[in-house]
Amino acid sequence: MDKRLHDRKFVRTFFTTPTAESGADDSAKKLRSAIELRGMQAPDVWVPDNEDATAPNMRDEGAENIAEVVAEKGDDFPGEIHPRVVWHRDSPETRYKGFQHMLEIADPENGAVENIDGFVIPEVGDIDDWKKADEFITIVENEYDLEEGSLAMSVIIESGSAELAMGKLREEMGKADNNLERLFLLVDGEVDYTKDMRAITPTGALPEWKELRHNTSRAASAAGCIAVDGPFDDIRDVEGYHDRITANNAMGMLGIWSLTPGQVVEANQSPLPPQDGYWTIEADGRTVELTEEDGVQVYNGDRIELEKEGDTYELEIGSEELQLSEEELVEELVDLTAYVPSMDDIVDSMEEFEAAKEAGKGAIAMTRATTVSIDGVEIDISSDRMWDEATYQAMMAPVALFQDVYENRPDQHDDLAELYSEDVVERAMEVGN
Amino acid sequence: MDKRLHDRKFVRTFFTTPTAESGADDSAKKLRSAIELRGMQAPDVWVPDNEDATAPNMRDEGAENIAEVVAEKGDDFPGEIHPRVVWHRDSPETRYKGFQHMLEIADPENGAVENIDGFVIPEVGDIDDWKKADEFITIVENEYDLEEGSLAMSVIIESGSAELAMGKLREEMGKADNNLERLFLLVDGEVDYTKDMRAITPTGALPEWKELRHNTSRAASAAGCIAVDGPFDDIRDVEGYHDRITANNAMGMLGIWSLTPGQVVEANQSPLPPQDGYWTIEADGRTVELTEEDGVQVYNGDRIELEKEGDTYELEIGSEELQLSEEELVEELVDLTAYVPSMDDIVDSMEEFEAAKEAGKGAIAMTRATTVSIDGVEIDISSDRMWDEATYQAMMAPVALFQDVYENRPDQHDDLAELYSEDVVERAMEVGN
Amino acid sequence: MDKRLHDRKFVRTFFTTPTAESGADDSAKKLRSAIELRGMQAPDVWVPDNEDATAPNMRDEGAENIAEVVAEKGDDFPGEIHPRVVWHRDSPETRYKGFQHMLEIADPENGAVENIDGFVIPEVGDIDDWKKADEFITIVENEYDLEEGSLAMSVIIESGSAELAMGKLREEMGKADNNLERLFLLVDGEVDYTKDMRAITPTGALPEWKELRHNTSRAASAAGCIAVDGPFDDIRDVEGYHDRITANNAMGMLGIWSLTPGQVVEANQSPLPPQDGYWTIEADGRTVELTEEDGVQVYNGDRIELEKEGDTYELEIGSEELQLSEEELVEELVDLTAYVPSMDDIVDSMEEFEAAKEAGKGAIAMTRATTVSIDGVEIDISSDRMWDEATYQAMMAPVALFQDVYENRPDQHDDLAELYSEDVVERAMEVGN
């Protein structure tokens, strides 16, 4: 199952677009605009959204619009295309409507199907409900002489029963009576999930749903799928979106929904290692980036104060004062600081470990040292980390993501070459292979 | 499964009372007192507790007391009545004793059974253990010519195996050989769960068990049951109890155990939206309520300081100083503040969205604006939130809860009318239908 | 299932040692050194590690070394011995190699098998993969005329599929076609798990994986196994290791991996109650231990300030100032402080409850009182906690752990007698029986 069944091993971005809007002279205007996106603004997976983003009475026209626009411009779109159709675990009427829309979109006479990579099914319930959608897609494939299983199926997890269903995928995929191997993305839908769980917050803000995200990421890992987080509503809040992505990545959820091309750019870049490494310090509850000045890492904030008094040091963190010897101060600073490695640093470390392995060593110590300056007082710090095969494999994740992006998204080569130097790109593509 | 199988769609309060105490001239004294509770002091579910709250040698008498007191006064009690009987996954002796107590309590000759809504089974293990309890209840029903499935069954989740069993409910309910559709409440019992998990904390305080609560809430959502949290021991700590309820609600767990009528009042009110909306601000790690003075929201604490210096502002949060332009200050304050809407506000927003939907719009921006004052400096802030169908549905939860309470608890109408104006009550009962 | 199927009910420490190193004149040097460990430096479970800690080309020799060293000195080793062999859910070649190593280590001709308690299987996948390892161990047992099921099997949970498999143990153990009752330890392996989940953190630090640890602890509780956390890399960071153990214990995970004898000492002692009880205070986000001076608990830090002003008090916590009456101050201090009971205190409380139970009481209030001094101002505080049977049972966990250690580890009696007085040891061994 560790082998992914699809071309993409990673999906960073899941970008939705309304399929038909009344009032405009061209109801497909937004589709036509989105399919022109290229480079960092283009998502890994584009989702013409014939469900929530489109008004119910516009959805038949929406299905036609998808077929028309993808037929025209789908050949040149750099990402995959997975339209979302209507579906509901509690409504046979909605499910039948979704089936009809899939038949329309995939009809070879409309000329779009070669560029339709799969469908996104929202509001699924337990695993038997997933099978109903799978069966409709099988019928679509059979009807149009497509290979069984060639259309991917992604689901939106927005009910407790769908969350539980994810625990059963390994048992159900591969059974003779379904084609669930077509499963591709497991996408959390936190707004509807909140409704289904009947959760209430005082301000109406969305709960964190950390357990849901863990369970989605785990299911993706266990069943060879890809985990994607739901929409982040506050479009202006770039920092908040970035923080959410960072938190998701630490759970193995490397993809996220994007509502605007701006969010697409952010979500395409966030999981990749930075161009330049940097140091941070824990300043009384906040993580603050240090500023490099002539090779020294300088803290310029007000939350930490440091003074040398004879042989000892007075370190003030927030309202707390510590009297420390030089050795104790170094130890405290080692604990407070952290280094965020650049792509270059990561490749360096991996190559160093590969060389050690060839020389017959199973584990080596990687040293990280610098000089930290607070209130003009400069202190040298240094720390070791043991690397063994498992560390090496775990550090491979951001590099493997980069390699997957580079192979599948030639339209982003320029942006990546600008972000990293040519040399780093070349080494990153070779390491681990 | 989304359809609840019981009269109550929501249960806020689960109130336990000892069934028999030795020494008193009337061993059923506490039962007689509890069954007289009305209004906000009366729980949604009352649990005459013939298990832990009653000494082992008093439990036979306790079962008789339950039958006697419910026969006398059960007709007038405003909540449901679900006695807790003894049970243990590891003890056939205890399970047989529980069966005998159920036979006693439900015996039509004792005249209580019309007002017994079901039984609470503690210390259950895996799903097959649940089925044993279900079978005993089926036999009780058959013996006394009650309809099969008419007595509800609630369980206390206080073991790892019971937690895992909750993931199997959807597969087991509806099978021909059981009547598990009678399942009603899934109640966490954290003290015994701590024992079963062999968890140790330095102070002996209960662990948070956040994953357990999530899994209980999820199972309730998936299997059409209702999730209830366990007892909160520190009876004097009203604020702590309220905070626990707020945290539970954000997980979809809207019910909680109550040990005293005072806790019942708090737990009956906490999940309902407040009468008046209010603003809060994040003050260096604490959420503080702002005070309204003439339409301005004033911060009176010491954790945030604000000063205007020419064209710029100096904002101090804890030990951190920020120099900001007016625009940056507004942005910072939008991030720091939040609005807790009143019932009235929620109904307003829902009606506004309903009107927009009728006018053919799928999504509208809801604006929230105010003036914030810190150290005498006044700043206007404003933010938008996009509402679509999913937002509307998610915001329906507190209103649906209110509607359910209003329909099922006529004895609380006066309290609700006092809490909200008549007009708000009327609009809240109509919205969303 | 609550009955543990093994001699040890608790395992605090899981200590790994490389089995063969090239270059040294004696490749088994580290094994020979580790098997001499005694007392607090000796682990509950010792794991000669023929997987990651040993270079691939040294593992055949490693298997021979294990047999040789255990044959020589295994009789005297105070803990259990469970070698780790190679295994991988995705590689039949690796699995066959692991089988061959087990055959070698357990061969009676090598004279080690009487002191081999079981095997540790890393990199398992879903439950059917666990069964393959179980089957190989069954064949080993049969080949060498050992009783079926007599060799324990422990697994390393380092994939999403293995995490899911833990939810199926109750259904699979006891089936006629396997001997999964041999399962002993469920050990998290967070580095490889991070790789399998494809998680990324900016600094390369390991994610917390709190849900994984909960699920492991829950599975151990449900299936009669023992939960053990993975390695803590930063060997110098004793405080960090201690904090991790405390957090694990609150989840019911009482065991942890140890990489050095120093870590073994820390992990053997951390879960046991302290020799002397002490008070702590929440000082603006940090928990600080108070210093006892003549029966008064003194706060000496800078984060809290207290001044008496006439009839009222000014309490400053970080940047927040509170004006309080004496009553309000006492309440605030009750909330801020906590008491960490000593083994002696716990035994006292348990005996007090046992006496009350014999006298026919189901619940009693335990009072905890002291005098707190801040900036020279002394305040008397006191709080009650209700104890019933469930509280008593939950407080039994650290005592039961102590009793298990005392019974199974005579080599630690001296250390325990030094840690606690003889008298406390004696009472702790009697309570609850």
PDB file of C-alpha atoms in Angstrom, chain A residues 280-284 287 304 315 317 329-338 374, chain C residues 286:
ATOM      1  CA  THR A 280      14.730  30.993  16.076  1.00  0.00           C
ATOM      2  CA  ILE A 281      14.467  31.591  19.807  1.00  0.00           C
ATOM      3  CA  GLU A 282      11.636  30.830  22.246  1.00  0.00           C
ATOM      4  CA  ALA A 283      10.876  34.281  23.685  1.00  0.00           C
ATOM      5  CA  ASP A 284       8.477  33.839  26.615  1.00  0.00           C
ATOM      6  CA  THR A 287       8.944  31.769  18.586  1.00  0.00           C
ATOM      7  CA  ILE A 304      14.581  38.419  26.572  1.00  0.00           C
ATOM      8  CA  LEU A 315      19.101  36.304  31.783  1.00  0.00           C
ATOM      9  CA  ILE A 317      12.829  35.959  30.017  1.00  0.00           C
ATOM     10  CA  LEU A 329      23.754  30.103  29.979  1.00  0.00           C
ATOM     11  CA  VAL A 330      24.983  28.119  26.963  1.00  0.00           C
ATOM     12  CA  GLU A 331      22.781  25.194  27.972  1.00  0.00           C
ATOM     13  CA  GLU A 332      19.758  27.466  28.400  1.00  0.00           C
ATOM     14  CA  LEU A 333      20.358  29.064  24.991  1.00  0.00           C
ATOM     15  CA  VAL A 334      20.758  25.670  23.313  1.00  0.00           C
ATOM     16  CA  ASP A 335      17.319  24.798  24.706  1.00  0.00           C
ATOM     17  CA  LEU A 336      15.740  28.115  23.681  1.00  0.00           C
ATOM     18  CA  THR A 337      17.086  28.221  20.130  1.00  0.00           C
ATOM     19  CA  ALA A 338      16.406  26.078  17.096  1.00  0.00           C
ATOM     20  CA  ILE A 374      21.375  39.382  23.038  1.00  0.00           C
TER      21      ILE A 374
ATOM     22  CA  ARG C 286       5.221  27.774  34.498  1.00  0.00           C
TER      23      ARG C 286
END
